[in-house]
Amino acid sequence: MRVVMLGAPGSGKGTQGEQLAAALGVPHVSSGEVLRGHGGPEVQAKMLAGELVDDALMETVMWTRLAEPDARGGLVFDGFPRDAEQATALDRHLMRTGERIAATVLLDAPRDELVGRLLARAEVQGRLDDNPATIARRLDVYETETAPLVTYYEGRGVLRRVDGSGDVAAVYARMMAALNHV
Ligand code: B4P
């Protein structure tokens, strides 16, 4: 099963995506983690500024990851696609390989809760892009670039809206209930 996690920075895409992948027995593929591990200086600068990295680069990285044997039976996409170009490129790619997205999980949480979570993570993990200015930019980029994908996936009948506020266990229970009949 192939699932896309959609939501603003701090909405829990990574947190819930990891747990969902474990429950499904498929890999959890985080675009941010892939970029943090392999991106060159230009990529790191974009991430630090809260901007999206180039679509062409992101797509190359993702197709390489999708071709690995562990991803053949399904996976949880976390952070990809992130704009309209990436979403249509993913659809084209999956059509070529005869696969499809079974569900897209949209995690919704209020902006002040998102900011609070990311600032709390900064205390613990010290991720460089978890600072107030970059968080604000990432949230704005989400609104302009990524939020339109909600309509895109709604139109395909695969969108599952999940209230992403509250603690991790409560969100997980709501997500699994929303995916019950997929
Ligand atoms: P990501 O690594 O994807 O960062 P993110 O959107 O902030 O989400 P993340 O998954 O880390 O956080 P989560 O909400 O789970 O991207 C970073 C950067 O990479 C982007 O800004 C961009 O530059 C680049 N990038 C990535 N993908 C790209 C693409 N496709 N195209 C172009 N550029 C791309 O969790 C956040 C925190 O909240 C955690 O500490 C977690 O423990 C906590 N938390 C989660 N759920 C909680 C809950 N219910 N209660 C309390 N805390 C919770």
PDB file of C-alpha atoms and ligand atoms in Angstrom:
ATOM      1  CA  MET A   1       0.000   0.000   0.000  1.00  0.00           C
ATOM      2  CA  ARG A   2       1.239   3.483  -0.915  1.00  0.00           C
ATOM      3  CA  VAL A   3       0.228   6.338   1.380  1.00  0.00           C
ATOM      4  CA  VAL A   4       1.101  10.043   1.134  1.00  0.00           C
ATOM      5  CA  MET A   5       1.348  12.035   4.380  1.00  0.00           C
ATOM      6  CA  LEU A   6       0.265  15.651   3.854  1.00  0.00           C
ATOM      7  CA  GLY A   7       0.396  18.458   6.404  1.00  0.00           C
ATOM      8  CA  ALA A   8       2.230  21.569   7.507  1.00  0.00           C
ATOM      9  CA  PRO A   9       5.652  21.440   9.166  1.00  0.00           C
ATOM     10  CA  GLY A  10       5.053  20.218  12.701  1.00  0.00           C
ATOM     11  CA  SER A  11       1.732  18.568  11.846  1.00  0.00           C
ATOM     12  CA  GLY A  12       3.180  15.142  12.645  1.00  0.00           C
ATOM     13  CA  LYS A  13       3.840  13.788   9.149  1.00  0.00           C
ATOM     14  CA  GLY A  14       7.141  12.277  10.214  1.00  0.00           C
ATOM     15  CA  THR A  15       5.934  11.122  13.618  1.00  0.00           C
ATOM     16  CA  GLN A  16       2.725   9.492  12.364  1.00  0.00           C
ATOM     17  CA  GLY A  17       4.239   8.393   9.045  1.00  0.00           C
ATOM     18  CA  GLU A  18       6.877   6.327  10.835  1.00  0.00           C
ATOM     19  CA  GLN A  19       4.275   4.579  12.982  1.00  0.00           C
ATOM     20  CA  LEU A  20       1.988   3.970  10.020  1.00  0.00           C
ATOM     21  CA  ALA A  21       4.840   2.496   7.978  1.00  0.00           C
ATOM     22  CA  ALA A  22       5.725   0.156  10.841  1.00  0.00           C
ATOM     23  CA  ALA A  23       2.090  -0.958  11.127  1.00  0.00           C
ATOM     24  CA  LEU A  24       1.884  -1.609   7.370  1.00  0.00           C
ATOM     25  CA  GLY A  25       5.312  -3.273   7.207  1.00  0.00           C
ATOM     26  CA  VAL A  26       6.540  -0.868   4.505  1.00  0.00           C
ATOM     27  CA  PRO A  27       9.367   1.712   4.477  1.00  0.00           C
ATOM     28  CA  HIS A  28       8.835   5.266   5.697  1.00  0.00           C
ATOM     29  CA  VAL A  29      10.457   7.601   3.175  1.00  0.00           C
ATOM     30  CA  SER A  30      11.021  11.122   4.501  1.00  0.00           C
ATOM     31  CA  SER A  31      12.146  13.572   1.808  1.00  0.00           C
ATOM     32  CA  GLY A  32      13.568  15.875   4.480  1.00  0.00           C
ATOM     33  CA  GLU A  33      15.684  13.089   5.959  1.00  0.00           C
ATOM     34  CA  VAL A  34      16.929  12.034   2.546  1.00  0.00           C
ATOM     35  CA  LEU A  35      17.945  15.640   1.815  1.00  0.00           C
ATOM     36  CA  ARG A  36      19.570  16.152   5.218  1.00  0.00           C
ATOM     37  CA  GLY A  37      21.639  13.033   4.573  1.00  0.00           C
ATOM     38  CA  HIS A  38      22.640  13.591   0.962  1.00  0.00           C
ATOM     39  CA  GLY A  39      22.022  17.176  -0.166  1.00  0.00           C
ATOM     40  CA  GLY A  40      24.995  19.371  -1.095  1.00  0.00           C
ATOM     41  CA  PRO A  41      25.618  22.929   0.171  1.00  0.00           C
ATOM     42  CA  GLU A  42      23.005  24.489  -2.144  1.00  0.00           C
ATOM     43  CA  VAL A  43      20.338  22.115  -0.857  1.00  0.00           C
ATOM     44  CA  GLN A  44      21.303  22.719   2.780  1.00  0.00           C
ATOM     45  CA  ALA A  45      21.094  26.515   2.197  1.00  0.00           C
ATOM     46  CA  LYS A  46      17.560  26.192   0.781  1.00  0.00           C
ATOM     47  CA  MET A  47      16.464  24.067   3.727  1.00  0.00           C
ATOM     48  CA  LEU A  48      17.974  26.513   6.192  1.00  0.00           C
ATOM     49  CA  ALA A  49      16.010  29.333   4.533  1.00  0.00           C
ATOM     50  CA  GLY A  50      12.786  27.283   4.681  1.00  0.00           C
ATOM     51  CA  GLU A  51      12.498  27.173   0.874  1.00  0.00           C
ATOM     52  CA  LEU A  52      11.692  24.077  -1.157  1.00  0.00           C
ATOM     53  CA  VAL A  53      14.589  22.485  -3.017  1.00  0.00           C
ATOM     54  CA  ASP A  54      14.339  22.159  -6.815  1.00  0.00           C
ATOM     55  CA  ASP A  55      11.647  19.820  -8.125  1.00  0.00           C
ATOM     56  CA  ALA A  56      13.964  18.109 -10.639  1.00  0.00           C
ATOM     57  CA  LEU A  57      16.504  17.235  -7.961  1.00  0.00           C
ATOM     58  CA  MET A  58      13.802  16.065  -5.544  1.00  0.00           C
ATOM     59  CA  GLU A  59      12.224  13.870  -8.191  1.00  0.00           C
ATOM     60  CA  THR A  60      15.543  12.249  -9.139  1.00  0.00           C
ATOM     61  CA  VAL A  61      16.241  11.495  -5.488  1.00  0.00           C
ATOM     62  CA  MET A  62      12.765  10.020  -4.979  1.00  0.00           C
ATOM     63  CA  TRP A  63      12.736   7.824  -8.117  1.00  0.00           C
ATOM     64  CA  THR A  64      16.063   6.367  -7.013  1.00  0.00           C
ATOM     65  CA  ARG A  65      14.629   5.601  -3.583  1.00  0.00           C
ATOM     66  CA  LEU A  66      11.409   4.122  -5.021  1.00  0.00           C
ATOM     67  CA  ALA A  67      13.396   1.712  -7.183  1.00  0.00           C
ATOM     68  CA  GLU A  68      15.005   0.073  -4.153  1.00  0.00           C
ATOM     69  CA  PRO A  69      13.703  -3.450  -3.461  1.00  0.00           C
ATOM     70  CA  ASP A  70      12.164  -2.641  -0.052  1.00  0.00           C
ATOM     71  CA  ALA A  71       9.851  -0.031  -1.621  1.00  0.00           C
ATOM     72  CA  ARG A  72       8.389  -2.308  -4.296  1.00  0.00           C
ATOM     73  CA  GLY A  73       5.512  -3.565  -2.115  1.00  0.00           C
ATOM     74  CA  GLY A  74       4.475  -0.138  -0.844  1.00  0.00           C
ATOM     75  CA  LEU A  75       5.681   2.768   1.263  1.00  0.00           C
ATOM     76  CA  VAL A  76       4.674   5.823   3.241  1.00  0.00           C
ATOM     77  CA  PHE A  77       5.687   9.096   1.556  1.00  0.00           C
ATOM     78  CA  ASP A  78       6.503  11.794   4.104  1.00  0.00           C
ATOM     79  CA  GLY A  79       7.183  15.260   2.668  1.00  0.00           C
ATOM     80  CA  PHE A  80       6.855  14.272  -0.978  1.00  0.00           C
ATOM     81  CA  PRO A  81       5.064  15.448  -3.043  1.00  0.00           C
ATOM     82  CA  ARG A  82       5.205  19.005  -1.754  1.00  0.00           C
ATOM     83  CA  ASP A  83       3.957  21.038  -4.705  1.00  0.00           C
ATOM     84  CA  ALA A  84       1.790  20.582  -7.808  1.00  0.00           C
ATOM     85  CA  GLU A  85       4.754  19.764 -10.068  1.00  0.00           C
ATOM     86  CA  GLN A  86       5.921  16.967  -7.742  1.00  0.00           C
ATOM     87  CA  ALA A  87       2.378  15.578  -7.370  1.00  0.00           C
ATOM     88  CA  THR A  88       1.824  15.289 -11.123  1.00  0.00           C
ATOM     89  CA  ALA A  89       5.343  13.886 -11.589  1.00  0.00           C
ATOM     90  CA  LEU A  90       4.594  11.232  -8.952  1.00  0.00           C
ATOM     91  CA  ASP A  91       1.335  10.287 -10.684  1.00  0.00           C
ATOM     92  CA  ARG A  92       3.145   9.968 -14.023  1.00  0.00           C
ATOM     93  CA  HIS A  93       5.891   7.895 -12.398  1.00  0.00           C
ATOM     94  CA  LEU A  94       3.436   5.536 -10.695  1.00  0.00           C
ATOM     95  CA  MET A  95       1.438   5.155 -13.906  1.00  0.00           C
ATOM     96  CA  ARG A  96       4.612   3.978 -15.666  1.00  0.00           C
ATOM     97  CA  THR A  97       5.310   1.438 -12.958  1.00  0.00           C
ATOM     98  CA  GLY A  98       1.662   0.316 -12.683  1.00  0.00           C
ATOM     99  CA  GLU A  99       1.272   1.511  -9.086  1.00  0.00           C
ATOM    100  CA  ARG A 100      -1.079   3.979  -7.381  1.00  0.00           C
ATOM    101  CA  ILE A 101      -1.611   6.042  -4.247  1.00  0.00           C
ATOM    102  CA  ALA A 102      -4.134   4.221  -2.026  1.00  0.00           C
ATOM    103  CA  ALA A 103      -4.645   7.120   0.410  1.00  0.00           C
ATOM    104  CA  THR A 104      -3.420  10.602   1.293  1.00  0.00           C
ATOM    105  CA  VAL A 105      -3.556  11.486   4.987  1.00  0.00           C
ATOM    106  CA  LEU A 106      -3.989  15.204   5.711  1.00  0.00           C
ATOM    107  CA  LEU A 107      -2.957  16.096   9.272  1.00  0.00           C
ATOM    108  CA  ASP A 108      -4.569  19.370  10.356  1.00  0.00           C
ATOM    109  CA  ALA A 109      -3.437  21.322  13.420  1.00  0.00           C
ATOM    110  CA  PRO A 110      -3.582  25.014  14.425  1.00  0.00           C
ATOM    111  CA  ARG A 111      -0.556  27.161  13.535  1.00  0.00           C
ATOM    112  CA  ASP A 112       0.343  27.987  17.150  1.00  0.00           C
ATOM    113  CA  GLU A 113       0.447  24.265  17.996  1.00  0.00           C
ATOM    114  CA  LEU A 114       2.689  23.600  14.959  1.00  0.00           C
ATOM    115  CA  VAL A 115       5.115  26.352  15.985  1.00  0.00           C
ATOM    116  CA  GLY A 116       5.166  25.101  19.580  1.00  0.00           C
ATOM    117  CA  ARG A 117       6.064  21.555  18.481  1.00  0.00           C
ATOM    118  CA  LEU A 118       8.867  22.702  16.180  1.00  0.00           C
ATOM    119  CA  LEU A 119      10.355  24.984  18.849  1.00  0.00           C
ATOM    120  CA  ALA A 120      10.180  22.090  21.322  1.00  0.00           C
ATOM    121  CA  ARG A 121      12.028  19.887  18.822  1.00  0.00           C
ATOM    122  CA  ALA A 122      14.688  22.611  18.445  1.00  0.00           C
ATOM    123  CA  GLU A 123      15.412  22.283  22.161  1.00  0.00           C
ATOM    124  CA  VAL A 124      15.892  18.532  21.887  1.00  0.00           C
ATOM    125  CA  GLN A 125      17.347  17.887  18.426  1.00  0.00           C
ATOM    126  CA  GLY A 126      18.823  21.256  17.452  1.00  0.00           C
ATOM    127  CA  ARG A 127      17.655  20.984  13.832  1.00  0.00           C
ATOM    128  CA  LEU A 128      18.959  24.140  12.145  1.00  0.00           C
ATOM    129  CA  ASP A 129      15.698  24.920  10.335  1.00  0.00           C
ATOM    130  CA  ASP A 130      13.689  24.786  13.599  1.00  0.00           C
ATOM    131  CA  ASN A 131      14.232  28.476  14.443  1.00  0.00           C
ATOM    132  CA  PRO A 132      11.413  31.068  14.572  1.00  0.00           C
ATOM    133  CA  ALA A 133      12.222  32.839  11.270  1.00  0.00           C
ATOM    134  CA  THR A 134      12.652  29.629   9.244  1.00  0.00           C
ATOM    135  CA  ILE A 135       9.596  28.018  10.846  1.00  0.00           C
ATOM    136  CA  ALA A 136       7.482  31.034   9.807  1.00  0.00           C
ATOM    137  CA  ARG A 137       8.817  30.796   6.244  1.00  0.00           C
ATOM    138  CA  ARG A 138       8.225  27.015   6.084  1.00  0.00           C
ATOM    139  CA  LEU A 139       4.625  27.497   7.207  1.00  0.00           C
ATOM    140  CA  ASP A 140       4.089  30.204   4.561  1.00  0.00           C
ATOM    141  CA  VAL A 141       5.634  27.991   1.860  1.00  0.00           C
ATOM    142  CA  TYR A 142       3.314  25.181   2.976  1.00  0.00           C
ATOM    143  CA  GLU A 143       0.264  27.440   2.542  1.00  0.00           C
ATOM    144  CA  THR A 144       1.231  28.588  -0.958  1.00  0.00           C
ATOM    145  CA  GLU A 145       2.931  25.492  -2.399  1.00  0.00           C
ATOM    146  CA  THR A 146       1.690  22.389  -0.585  1.00  0.00           C
ATOM    147  CA  ALA A 147      -1.832  23.159   0.697  1.00  0.00           C
ATOM    148  CA  PRO A 148      -3.218  23.232  -2.891  1.00  0.00           C
ATOM    149  CA  LEU A 149      -2.454  19.494  -3.057  1.00  0.00           C
ATOM    150  CA  VAL A 150      -5.383  18.944  -0.685  1.00  0.00           C
ATOM    151  CA  THR A 151      -7.755  19.814  -3.534  1.00  0.00           C
ATOM    152  CA  TYR A 152      -5.664  17.730  -5.938  1.00  0.00           C
ATOM    153  CA  TYR A 153      -5.971  14.541  -3.860  1.00  0.00           C
ATOM    154  CA  GLU A 154      -9.558  15.292  -2.846  1.00  0.00           C
ATOM    155  CA  GLY A 155     -10.402  15.295  -6.547  1.00  0.00           C
ATOM    156  CA  ARG A 156      -8.914  11.810  -6.857  1.00  0.00           C
ATOM    157  CA  GLY A 157     -11.061  10.546  -3.970  1.00  0.00           C
ATOM    158  CA  VAL A 158      -8.100   9.421  -1.850  1.00  0.00           C
ATOM    159  CA  LEU A 159      -7.926  12.209   0.763  1.00  0.00           C
ATOM    160  CA  ARG A 160      -8.423  11.306   4.440  1.00  0.00           C
ATOM    161  CA  ARG A 161      -8.636  14.347   6.742  1.00  0.00           C
ATOM    162  CA  VAL A 162      -7.342  13.752  10.257  1.00  0.00           C
ATOM    163  CA  ASP A 163      -7.423  16.128  13.221  1.00  0.00           C
ATOM    164  CA  GLY A 164      -3.689  16.366  13.997  1.00  0.00           C
ATOM    165  CA  SER A 165      -4.027  18.301  17.254  1.00  0.00           C
ATOM    166  CA  GLY A 166      -3.447  16.749  20.654  1.00  0.00           C
ATOM    167  CA  ASP A 167      -1.009  14.055  21.680  1.00  0.00           C
ATOM    168  CA  VAL A 168       0.718  11.552  19.392  1.00  0.00           C
ATOM    169  CA  ALA A 169      -1.353   8.531  20.493  1.00  0.00           C
ATOM    170  CA  ALA A 170      -4.660  10.345  19.965  1.00  0.00           C
ATOM    171  CA  VAL A 171      -3.654  11.477  16.465  1.00  0.00           C
ATOM    172  CA  TYR A 172      -2.455   7.959  15.610  1.00  0.00           C
ATOM    173  CA  ALA A 173      -5.800   6.464  16.671  1.00  0.00           C
ATOM    174  CA  ARG A 174      -7.693   8.989  14.536  1.00  0.00           C
ATOM    175  CA  MET A 175      -5.440   8.341  11.546  1.00  0.00           C
ATOM    176  CA  MET A 176      -5.859   4.556  11.740  1.00  0.00           C
ATOM    177  CA  ALA A 177      -9.645   4.971  12.008  1.00  0.00           C
ATOM    178  CA  ALA A 178      -9.595   7.204   8.918  1.00  0.00           C
ATOM    179  CA  LEU A 179      -7.635   4.552   6.997  1.00  0.00           C
ATOM    180  CA  ASN A 180      -9.855   1.707   8.142  1.00  0.00           C
ATOM    181  CA  HIS A 181     -11.546   0.966   4.819  1.00  0.00           C
ATOM    182  CA  VAL A 182      -8.687   1.770   2.445  1.00  0.00           C
TER     183      VAL A 182
HETATM  184  P1  B4P B   1      10.816  17.973   6.524  1.00  0.00           P
HETATM  185  O1  B4P B   1      11.948  17.218   7.105  1.00  0.00           O
HETATM  186  O2  B4P B   1       9.785  17.222   5.754  1.00  0.00           O
HETATM  187  O3  B4P B   1      10.219  18.803   7.751  1.00  0.00           O
HETATM  188  P2  B4P B   1       8.779  19.138   8.321  1.00  0.00           P
HETATM  189  O4  B4P B   1       7.821  19.504   7.243  1.00  0.00           O
HETATM  190  O5  B4P B   1       9.023  20.139   9.383  1.00  0.00           O
HETATM  191  O6  B4P B   1       8.158  17.858   8.990  1.00  0.00           O
HETATM  192  P3  B4P B   1       8.685  16.767  10.024  1.00  0.00           P
HETATM  193  O7  B4P B   1       8.217  15.485   9.426  1.00  0.00           O
HETATM  194  O8  B4P B   1      10.129  16.890  10.282  1.00  0.00           O
HETATM  195  O9  B4P B   1       8.004  17.079  11.385  1.00  0.00           O
HETATM  196  P4  B4P B   1       6.736  16.461  12.167  1.00  0.00           P
HETATM  197  O10 B4P B   1       5.587  17.262  11.688  1.00  0.00           O
HETATM  198  O11 B4P B   1       6.540  14.989  12.138  1.00  0.00           O
HETATM  199  O12 B4P B   1      11.379  19.110   5.525  1.00  0.00           O
HETATM  200  C1  B4P B   1      12.416  19.977   5.876  1.00  0.00           C
HETATM  201  C2  B4P B   1      12.858  20.807   4.635  1.00  0.00           C
HETATM  202  O13 B4P B   1      13.317  19.938   3.568  1.00  0.00           O
HETATM  203  C3  B4P B   1      11.798  21.653   3.955  1.00  0.00           C
HETATM  204  O14 B4P B   1      11.620  22.900   4.598  1.00  0.00           O
HETATM  205  C4  B4P B   1      12.389  21.795   2.519  1.00  0.00           C
HETATM  206  O15 B4P B   1      13.407  22.758   2.486  1.00  0.00           O
HETATM  207  C5  B4P B   1      13.009  20.448   2.259  1.00  0.00           C
HETATM  208  N1  B4P B   1      12.127  19.486   1.581  1.00  0.00           N
HETATM  209  C6  B4P B   1      11.613  18.344   2.129  1.00  0.00           C
HETATM  210  N2  B4P B   1      10.854  17.702   1.230  1.00  0.00           N
HETATM  211  C7  B4P B   1      10.882  18.445   0.081  1.00  0.00           C
HETATM  212  C8  B4P B   1      10.276  18.311  -1.207  1.00  0.00           C
HETATM  213  N3  B4P B   1       9.480  17.267  -1.494  1.00  0.00           N
HETATM  214  N4  B4P B   1      10.504  19.257  -2.143  1.00  0.00           N
HETATM  215  C9  B4P B   1      11.294  20.288  -1.879  1.00  0.00           C
HETATM  216  N5  B4P B   1      11.898  20.494  -0.678  1.00  0.00           N
HETATM  217  C10 B4P B   1      11.694  19.584   0.288  1.00  0.00           C
HETATM  218  O16 B4P B   1       7.081  16.720  13.689  1.00  0.00           O
HETATM  219  C11 B4P B   1       7.568  17.920  14.173  1.00  0.00           C
HETATM  220  C12 B4P B   1       7.777  17.854  15.682  1.00  0.00           C
HETATM  221  O17 B4P B   1       6.528  17.792  16.343  1.00  0.00           O
HETATM  222  C13 B4P B   1       8.563  16.636  16.188  1.00  0.00           C
HETATM  223  O18 B4P B   1       9.452  17.042  17.186  1.00  0.00           O
HETATM  224  C14 B4P B   1       7.516  15.719  16.783  1.00  0.00           C
HETATM  225  O19 B4P B   1       8.003  14.943  17.863  1.00  0.00           O
HETATM  226  C15 B4P B   1       6.487  16.707  17.267  1.00  0.00           C
HETATM  227  N6  B4P B   1       5.148  16.164  17.228  1.00  0.00           N
HETATM  228  C16 B4P B   1       4.563  15.535  16.173  1.00  0.00           C
HETATM  229  N7  B4P B   1       3.298  15.187  16.483  1.00  0.00           N
HETATM  230  C17 B4P B   1       3.075  15.653  17.765  1.00  0.00           C
HETATM  231  C18 B4P B   1       1.951  15.621  18.638  1.00  0.00           C
HETATM  232  N8  B4P B   1       0.782  15.042  18.297  1.00  0.00           N
HETATM  233  N9  B4P B   1       2.079  16.197  19.852  1.00  0.00           N
HETATM  234  C19 B4P B   1       3.241  16.773  20.231  1.00  0.00           C
HETATM  235  N10 B4P B   1       4.332  16.827  19.454  1.00  0.00           N
HETATM  236  C20 B4P B   1       4.253  16.266  18.225  1.00  0.00           C
END
